[in-house]
């Protein structure tokens, strides 16, 4: 939905300049960084020729686990930024420059749902492996790739998409909408015949420390941690703040609101009523208990988040602040 420039200016005047981050304990939102999974990957390293790190294209510059490159960095590395169908890539070149500045020269944007750009991966991997020294593996004719990444970014979906593209065959890895579907490093799965290429899927591994509360909120919006650990209403509030700042006002039309608004309580109330998500609550009054119908805020927040994640509010770039040179306000300097 597009507002007229005048209406937009009026609405923007009332929008928040920043999101309140104080008093939020990001460490409690994320489970331990799953050191066991990382150790297992390290021990598989001698069996592989290349590492594909999958990350979410909506947060191309934040939330990656630095330990992947520290512990697996011996092997050629390709960064696959997946879910490009949900990401606003207007500034793709700037993103690539930013990543190149961090030493990440090999980057491919993909959508495993739409099988977009997935065909570029095997030629790139072949090129990277061909131009590197294959420790212990020079005599092997096949090539083996380790797929790593934080939870829920689409690692298993990538394996399935590659198999669809190169082998015209179905699923090999389990996919799910919640983080933590893949629990163990898998045995090798073939994804291509010529050249002969195998992949190994791994469980999602988060960084041991999330760099800032805002990064934590972005990671939560992308579904890398179970929603209830952060709180659906907190996440819905951060989502509303982001949508308004990015002028992604599709939510207004989607839920039949009168106008854009920056007050999450007001928005969730309207969403709940619109969806018929209300609940009876007993209230103690001077004359006894009375049943009151109240909006179900958490059900409304859940719907708001789910609709955003399905892309119905439009493509988004959650790292716009980092791209513009303003890292999250609470990032330690
Ligand atoms: N829109 C969109 N959704 C995707 C894409 N790739 C994967 N998904 C969805 O993202 C969710 C997670 O996908 P998985 O392949 O299970 O992710 P994973 O990284 O293996 O997850 P873990 O096992 O938790 O580490 C699923 O609901 C997928 O359908 C994509 O390119 N676009």
GROMACS .gro file of C-alpha atoms and ligand atoms in nm:
model
  365
    1UNK     CA    1   0.000   0.000   0.000
    2UNK     CA    2   0.133   0.346  -0.094
    3UNK     CA    3   0.029   0.655   0.102
    4UNK     CA    4   0.021   0.997  -0.062
    5UNK     CA    5   0.342   1.193   0.016
    6UNK     CA    6   0.146   1.423   0.247
    7UNK     CA    7  -0.019   1.141   0.439
    8UNK     CA    8   0.317   0.966   0.459
    9UNK     CA    9   0.491   1.275   0.604
   10UNK     CA   10   0.214   1.312   0.861
   11UNK     CA   11   0.236   0.948   0.961
   12UNK     CA   12   0.618   0.951   0.973
   13UNK     CA   13   0.618   1.245   1.210
   14UNK     CA   14   0.460   1.018   1.469
   15UNK     CA   15   0.685   0.714   1.409
   16UNK     CA   16   0.955   0.616   1.652
   17UNK     CA   17   1.311   0.730   1.580
   18UNK     CA   18   1.459   0.425   1.748
   19UNK     CA   19   1.343   0.104   1.909
   20UNK     CA   20   1.374   0.077   2.288
   21UNK     CA   21   1.648  -0.181   2.347
   22UNK     CA   22   1.736  -0.128   2.712
   23UNK     CA   23   1.647  -0.395   2.965
   24UNK     CA   24   1.630  -0.670   2.704
   25UNK     CA   25   1.858  -0.963   2.779
   26UNK     CA   26   1.953  -1.100   2.438
   27UNK     CA   27   2.161  -1.380   2.594
   28UNK     CA   28   1.841  -1.537   2.731
   29UNK     CA   29   1.674  -1.549   2.390
   30UNK     CA   30   1.930  -1.773   2.229
   31UNK     CA   31   2.022  -2.121   2.344
   32UNK     CA   32   2.392  -2.206   2.397
   33UNK     CA   33   2.584  -2.189   2.073
   34UNK     CA   34   2.577  -2.564   2.026
   35UNK     CA   35   2.951  -2.624   2.055
   36UNK     CA   36   2.895  -2.998   2.006
   37UNK     CA   37   2.759  -2.946   1.653
   38UNK     CA   38   3.057  -2.730   1.561
   39UNK     CA   39   3.306  -2.989   1.693
   40UNK     CA   40   3.140  -3.256   1.480
   41UNK     CA   41   3.169  -3.033   1.173
   42UNK     CA   42   3.535  -2.972   1.247
   43UNK     CA   43   3.598  -3.344   1.263
   44UNK     CA   44   3.423  -3.391   0.926
   45UNK     CA   45   3.644  -3.125   0.769
   46UNK     CA   46   3.907  -3.368   0.644
   47UNK     CA   47   3.635  -3.539   0.438
   48UNK     CA   48   3.528  -3.224   0.254
   49UNK     CA   49   3.666  -3.003  -0.023
   50UNK     CA   50   3.456  -2.691   0.024
   51UNK     CA   51   3.227  -2.525   0.278
   52UNK     CA   52   2.899  -2.364   0.173
   53UNK     CA   53   2.773  -2.127   0.440
   54UNK     CA   54   2.403  -2.054   0.403
   55UNK     CA   55   2.262  -1.736   0.552
   56UNK     CA   56   1.939  -1.537   0.526
   57UNK     CA   57   1.943  -1.273   0.247
   58UNK     CA   58   1.725  -1.042   0.461
   59UNK     CA   59   2.018  -1.005   0.705
   60UNK     CA   60   2.321  -1.038   0.477
   61UNK     CA   61   2.551  -0.839   0.706
   62UNK     CA   62   2.454  -0.949   1.053
   63UNK     CA   63   2.390  -1.257   1.261
   64UNK     CA   64   2.638  -1.491   1.090
   65UNK     CA   65   2.836  -1.718   1.318
   66UNK     CA   66   3.202  -1.600   1.308
   67UNK     CA   67   3.315  -1.942   1.430
   68UNK     CA   68   3.233  -2.098   1.094
   69UNK     CA   69   3.516  -1.912   0.928
   70UNK     CA   70   3.747  -1.944   1.226
   71UNK     CA   71   3.710  -2.320   1.257
   72UNK     CA   72   3.629  -2.426   0.902
   73UNK     CA   73   3.824  -2.153   0.721
   74UNK     CA   74   4.091  -2.388   0.584
   75UNK     CA   75   3.862  -2.495   0.302
   76UNK     CA   76   3.732  -2.286   0.009
   77UNK     CA   77   3.424  -2.098   0.124
   78UNK     CA   78   3.107  -1.995  -0.060
   79UNK     CA   79   2.842  -1.778   0.105
   80UNK     CA   80   2.489  -1.853  -0.016
   81UNK     CA   81   2.240  -1.582   0.080
   82UNK     CA   82   1.912  -1.770   0.062
   83UNK     CA   83   1.546  -1.659   0.075
   84UNK     CA   84   1.617  -1.386  -0.182
   85UNK     CA   85   1.244  -1.403  -0.269
   86UNK     CA   86   1.179  -1.238   0.071
   87UNK     CA   87   1.465  -0.986   0.057
   88UNK     CA   88   1.476  -0.634  -0.084
   89UNK     CA   89   1.793  -0.652  -0.293
   90UNK     CA   90   1.781  -0.301  -0.439
   91UNK     CA   91   2.126  -0.245  -0.287
   92UNK     CA   92   2.270  -0.584  -0.381
   93UNK     CA   93   2.592  -0.430  -0.515
   94UNK     CA   94   2.649  -0.243  -0.192
   95UNK     CA   95   2.589  -0.564   0.003
   96UNK     CA   96   2.845  -0.747  -0.210
   97UNK     CA   97   3.100  -0.467  -0.163
   98UNK     CA   98   3.045  -0.475   0.211
   99UNK     CA   99   3.096  -0.853   0.218
  100UNK     CA  100   3.404  -0.830  -0.005
  101UNK     CA  101   3.544  -0.586   0.252
  102UNK     CA  102   3.511  -0.866   0.508
  103UNK     CA  103   3.698  -1.104   0.277
  104UNK     CA  104   3.385  -1.277   0.143
  105UNK     CA  105   3.441  -1.273  -0.232
  106UNK     CA  106   3.225  -1.566  -0.334
  107UNK     CA  107   2.860  -1.489  -0.273
  108UNK     CA  108   2.547  -1.621  -0.447
  109UNK     CA  109   2.191  -1.506  -0.374
  110UNK     CA  110   1.936  -1.788  -0.402
  111UNK     CA  111   1.578  -1.886  -0.344
  112UNK     CA  112   1.543  -2.255  -0.274
  113UNK     CA  113   1.166  -2.224  -0.279
  114UNK     CA  114   1.174  -2.092  -0.636
  115UNK     CA  115   1.496  -2.276  -0.733
  116UNK     CA  116   1.638  -1.935  -0.830
  117UNK     CA  117   2.016  -1.909  -0.895
  118UNK     CA  118   2.069  -2.253  -0.740
  119UNK     CA  119   2.218  -2.369  -1.073
  120UNK     CA  120   2.511  -2.126  -1.021
  121UNK     CA  121   2.633  -2.314  -0.716
  122UNK     CA  122   2.792  -2.629  -0.864
  123UNK     CA  123   3.000  -2.443  -1.129
  124UNK     CA  124   3.119  -2.200  -0.858
  125UNK     CA  125   3.213  -2.482  -0.620
  126UNK     CA  126   3.391  -2.668  -0.900
  127UNK     CA  127   3.590  -2.355  -0.978
  128UNK     CA  128   3.681  -2.296  -0.612
  129UNK     CA  129   3.784  -2.658  -0.551
  130UNK     CA  130   3.973  -2.671  -0.881
  131UNK     CA  131   4.184  -2.373  -0.785
  132UNK     CA  132   4.265  -2.488  -0.431
  133UNK     CA  133   4.492  -2.754  -0.283
  134UNK     CA  134   4.284  -3.059  -0.180
  135UNK     CA  135   4.451  -3.167   0.145
  136UNK     CA  136   4.429  -3.548   0.187
  137UNK     CA  137   4.177  -3.565  -0.096
  138UNK     CA  138   4.373  -3.504  -0.414
  139UNK     CA  139   4.319  -3.864  -0.531
  140UNK     CA  140   3.938  -3.852  -0.485
  141UNK     CA  141   3.740  -3.807  -0.805
  142UNK     CA  142   3.427  -3.689  -0.627
  143UNK     CA  143   3.385  -3.361  -0.447
  144UNK     CA  144   3.228  -3.329  -0.102
  145UNK     CA  145   3.077  -3.010   0.039
  146UNK     CA  146   2.986  -2.929   0.399
  147UNK     CA  147   2.676  -2.710   0.430
  148UNK     CA  148   2.677  -2.493   0.744
  149UNK     CA  149   2.476  -2.200   0.877
  150UNK     CA  150   2.268  -2.070   1.164
  151UNK     CA  151   1.926  -2.239   1.218
  152UNK     CA  152   1.636  -2.214   0.971
  153UNK     CA  153   1.818  -2.036   0.688
  154UNK     CA  154   1.742  -2.312   0.435
  155UNK     CA  155   2.041  -2.550   0.447
  156UNK     CA  156   1.827  -2.862   0.401
  157UNK     CA  157   1.615  -2.682   0.139
  158UNK     CA  158   1.933  -2.603  -0.055
  159UNK     CA  159   2.028  -2.970  -0.066
  160UNK     CA  160   1.680  -3.063  -0.189
  161UNK     CA  161   1.683  -2.783  -0.446
  162UNK     CA  162   2.025  -2.891  -0.581
  163UNK     CA  163   1.897  -3.248  -0.616
  164UNK     CA  164   1.589  -3.122  -0.802
  165UNK     CA  165   1.806  -2.918  -1.038
  166UNK     CA  166   2.084  -3.168  -1.109
  167UNK     CA  167   1.937  -3.511  -1.045
  168UNK     CA  168   1.566  -3.443  -1.104
  169UNK     CA  169   1.494  -3.628  -0.786
  170UNK     CA  170   1.308  -3.553  -0.468
  171UNK     CA  171   1.383  -3.474  -0.106
  172UNK     CA  172   1.684  -3.605   0.081
  173UNK     CA  173   1.690  -3.368   0.379
  174UNK     CA  174   1.409  -3.282   0.620
  175UNK     CA  175   1.284  -2.921   0.598
  176UNK     CA  176   1.081  -2.732   0.855
  177UNK     CA  177   0.949  -2.387   0.939
  178UNK     CA  178   1.102  -2.390   1.288
  179UNK     CA  179   1.468  -2.372   1.382
  180UNK     CA  180   1.641  -2.694   1.484
  181UNK     CA  181   1.494  -2.941   1.234
  182UNK     CA  182   1.831  -3.090   1.138
  183UNK     CA  183   1.975  -3.247   1.451
  184UNK     CA  184   2.293  -3.421   1.340
  185UNK     CA  185   2.559  -3.398   1.071
  186UNK     CA  186   2.417  -3.614   0.791
  187UNK     CA  187   2.597  -3.872   0.590
  188UNK     CA  188   2.688  -3.773   0.235
  189UNK     CA  189   2.403  -3.704  -0.005
  190UNK     CA  190   2.463  -3.695  -0.377
  191UNK     CA  191   2.351  -3.373  -0.547
  192UNK     CA  192   2.513  -3.396  -0.889
  193UNK     CA  193   2.628  -3.670  -1.128
  194UNK     CA  194   2.868  -3.481  -1.355
  195UNK     CA  195   3.076  -3.365  -1.177
  196UNK     CA  196   3.014  -3.614  -0.898
  197UNK     CA  197   2.928  -3.401  -0.596
  198UNK     CA  198   2.811  -3.492  -0.248
  199UNK     CA  199   2.684  -3.264   0.029
  200UNK     CA  200   2.671  -3.304   0.404
  201UNK     CA  201   2.391  -3.121   0.588
  202UNK     CA  202   2.457  -3.000   0.943
  203UNK     CA  203   2.246  -2.867   1.232
  204UNK     CA  204   2.213  -2.487   1.259
  205UNK     CA  205   2.472  -2.332   1.491
  206UNK     CA  206   2.427  -1.983   1.634
  207UNK     CA  207   2.714  -1.756   1.732
  208UNK     CA  208   2.824  -1.796   2.096
  209UNK     CA  209   2.738  -1.431   2.156
  210UNK     CA  210   2.484  -1.222   1.967
  211UNK     CA  211   2.649  -0.888   1.897
  212UNK     CA  212   2.357  -0.664   1.992
  213UNK     CA  213   1.993  -0.670   2.101
  214UNK     CA  214   1.888  -0.534   1.762
  215UNK     CA  215   2.076  -0.811   1.580
  216UNK     CA  216   1.897  -1.053   1.813
  217UNK     CA  217   1.562  -0.906   1.710
  218UNK     CA  218   1.649  -0.932   1.340
  219UNK     CA  219   1.754  -1.295   1.386
  220UNK     CA  220   1.430  -1.362   1.570
  221UNK     CA  221   1.221  -1.205   1.290
  222UNK     CA  222   1.396  -1.437   1.044
  223UNK     CA  223   1.288  -1.734   1.255
  224UNK     CA  224   1.632  -1.850   1.367
  225UNK     CA  225   1.520  -1.892   1.727
  226UNK     CA  226   1.192  -2.018   1.873
  227UNK     CA  227   0.953  -1.718   1.893
  228UNK     CA  228   0.841  -1.774   2.251
  229UNK     CA  229   1.199  -1.730   2.379
  230UNK     CA  230   1.196  -1.367   2.261
  231UNK     CA  231   0.822  -1.313   2.299
  232UNK     CA  232   0.584  -1.280   2.004
  233UNK     CA  233   0.463  -0.936   2.113
  234UNK     CA  234   0.816  -0.793   2.144
  235UNK     CA  235   0.896  -0.928   1.799
  236UNK     CA  236   0.571  -0.792   1.654
  237UNK     CA  237   0.658  -0.451   1.797
  238UNK     CA  238   1.005  -0.456   1.638
  239UNK     CA  239   0.846  -0.572   1.312
  240UNK     CA  240   0.597  -0.283   1.317
  241UNK     CA  241   0.879  -0.036   1.388
  242UNK     CA  242   1.079  -0.180   1.094
  243UNK     CA  243   0.788  -0.189   0.848
  244UNK     CA  244   0.703   0.174   0.921
  245UNK     CA  245   1.061   0.294   0.890
  246UNK     CA  246   1.095   0.110   0.559
  247UNK     CA  247   0.758   0.241   0.442
  248UNK     CA  248   0.633  -0.113   0.393
  249UNK     CA  249   0.274  -0.037   0.475
  250UNK     CA  250   0.107  -0.343   0.325
  251UNK     CA  251  -0.006  -0.443   0.674
  252UNK     CA  252  -0.256  -0.153   0.675
  253UNK     CA  253  -0.448  -0.295   0.380
  254UNK     CA  254  -0.394  -0.657   0.477
  255UNK     CA  255  -0.565  -0.610   0.814
  256UNK     CA  256  -0.808  -0.339   0.701
  257UNK     CA  257  -0.662  -0.071   0.935
  258UNK     CA  258  -0.760   0.295   0.892
  259UNK     CA  259  -0.400   0.410   0.858
  260UNK     CA  260  -0.040   0.325   0.935
  261UNK     CA  261   0.031   0.335   1.307
  262UNK     CA  262   0.338   0.290   1.528
  263UNK     CA  263   0.154   0.171   1.839
  264UNK     CA  264   0.174  -0.208   1.856
  265UNK     CA  265  -0.105  -0.241   2.112
  266UNK     CA  266  -0.344  -0.055   1.883
  267UNK     CA  267  -0.238  -0.256   1.577
  268UNK     CA  268  -0.261  -0.594   1.753
  269UNK     CA  269  -0.603  -0.505   1.894
  270UNK     CA  270  -0.729  -0.435   1.542
  271UNK     CA  271  -0.565  -0.748   1.405
  272UNK     CA  272  -0.721  -0.962   1.678
  273UNK     CA  273  -1.067  -0.821   1.620
  274UNK     CA  274  -1.030  -0.856   1.243
  275UNK     CA  275  -0.926  -1.222   1.276
  276UNK     CA  276  -1.184  -1.296   1.545
  277UNK     CA  277  -0.903  -1.381   1.788
  278UNK     CA  278  -1.058  -1.284   2.118
  279UNK     CA  279  -1.072  -1.459   2.454
  280UNK     CA  280  -1.286  -1.454   2.765
  281UNK     CA  281  -1.107  -1.329   3.074
  282UNK     CA  282  -1.246  -1.327   3.430
  283UNK     CA  283  -1.216  -0.989   3.595
  284UNK     CA  284  -1.274  -0.944   3.966
  285UNK     CA  285  -1.499  -0.646   4.038
  286UNK     CA  286  -1.658  -0.511   4.358
  287UNK     CA  287  -1.972  -0.712   4.280
  288UNK     CA  288  -1.798  -1.038   4.189
  289UNK     CA  289  -1.638  -1.200   3.883
  290UNK     CA  290  -1.737  -1.075   3.538
  291UNK     CA  291  -1.640  -1.231   3.207
  292UNK     CA  292  -1.482  -0.976   2.972
  293UNK     CA  293  -1.399  -1.035   2.605
  294UNK     CA  294  -1.043  -0.925   2.533
  295UNK     CA  295  -0.837  -0.924   2.214
  296UNK     CA  296  -0.595  -1.216   2.203
  297UNK     CA  297  -0.276  -1.016   2.160
  298UNK     CA  298  -0.042  -1.313   2.130
  299UNK     CA  299  -0.255  -1.479   1.860
  300UNK     CA  300  -0.260  -1.147   1.672
  301UNK     CA  301   0.119  -1.111   1.710
  302UNK     CA  302   0.166  -1.465   1.583
  303UNK     CA  303  -0.042  -1.390   1.272
  304UNK     CA  304   0.143  -1.060   1.213
  305UNK     CA  305   0.481  -1.242   1.223
  306UNK     CA  306   0.364  -1.535   1.010
  307UNK     CA  307   0.226  -1.302   0.743
  308UNK     CA  308   0.552  -1.105   0.736
  309UNK     CA  309   0.758  -1.424   0.703
  310UNK     CA  310   0.547  -1.545   0.414
  311UNK     CA  311   0.646  -1.226   0.227
  312UNK     CA  312   0.296  -1.075   0.209
  313UNK     CA  313   0.415  -0.736   0.339
  314UNK     CA  314   0.675  -0.718   0.060
  315UNK     CA  315   1.049  -0.782   0.039
  316UNK     CA  316   1.254  -0.639   0.324
  317UNK     CA  317   1.619  -0.556   0.399
  318UNK     CA  318   1.661  -0.581   0.775
  319UNK     CA  319   2.026  -0.472   0.754
  320UNK     CA  320   1.948  -0.138   0.594
  321UNK     CA  321   2.094   0.044   0.897
  322UNK     CA  322   2.426  -0.141   0.865
  323UNK     CA  323   2.434  -0.076   0.489
  324UNK     CA  324   2.384   0.293   0.553
  325UNK     CA  325   2.678   0.289   0.791
  326UNK     CA  326   2.476   0.304   1.114
  327UNK     CA  327   2.519  -0.026   1.298
  328UNK     CA  328   2.254  -0.112   1.561
  329UNK     CA  329   2.254   0.143   1.842
  330UNK     CA  330   2.362  -0.106   2.107
  331UNK     CA  331   2.651  -0.266   1.914
  332UNK     CA  332   2.964  -0.261   2.130
  333UNK     CA  333   3.232  -0.045   1.963
  334LIG     N1  334   1.063  -1.804   0.123
  334LIG     C1  335   1.160  -1.895   0.129
  334LIG     N2  336   1.157  -1.990   0.226
  334LIG     C2  337   1.258  -2.081   0.229
  334LIG     C3  338   1.365  -2.080   0.137
  334LIG     N3  339   1.448  -2.181   0.167
  334LIG     C4  340   1.396  -2.243   0.273
  334LIG     N4  341   1.281  -2.185   0.312
  334LIG     C5  342   1.195  -2.221   0.426
  334LIG     O1  343   1.269  -2.196   0.544
  334LIG     C6  344   1.237  -2.292   0.644
  334LIG     C7  345   1.364  -2.357   0.695
  334LIG     O2  346   1.422  -2.437   0.591
  334LIG     P1  347   1.523  -2.555   0.624
  334LIG     O3  348   1.577  -2.602   0.492
  334LIG     O4  349   1.462  -2.657   0.715
  334LIG     O5  350   1.635  -2.475   0.705
  334LIG     P2  351   1.764  -2.531   0.783
  334LIG     O6  352   1.867  -2.426   0.772
  334LIG     O7  353   1.801  -2.667   0.730
  334LIG     O8  354   1.707  -2.540   0.930
  334LIG     P3  355   1.769  -2.612   1.064
  334LIG     O9  356   1.746  -2.758   1.044
  334LIG    O10  357   1.690  -2.551   1.172
  334LIG    O11  358   1.912  -2.576   1.074
  334LIG     C8  359   1.138  -2.390   0.577
  334LIG    O12  360   1.006  -2.350   0.611
  334LIG     C9  361   1.162  -2.370   0.429
  334LIG    O13  362   1.049  -2.400   0.349
  334LIG    C10  363   1.364  -1.977   0.035
  334LIG    O14  364   1.453  -1.964  -0.049
  334LIG     N5  365   1.261  -1.889   0.037
   0.00000   0.00000   0.00000
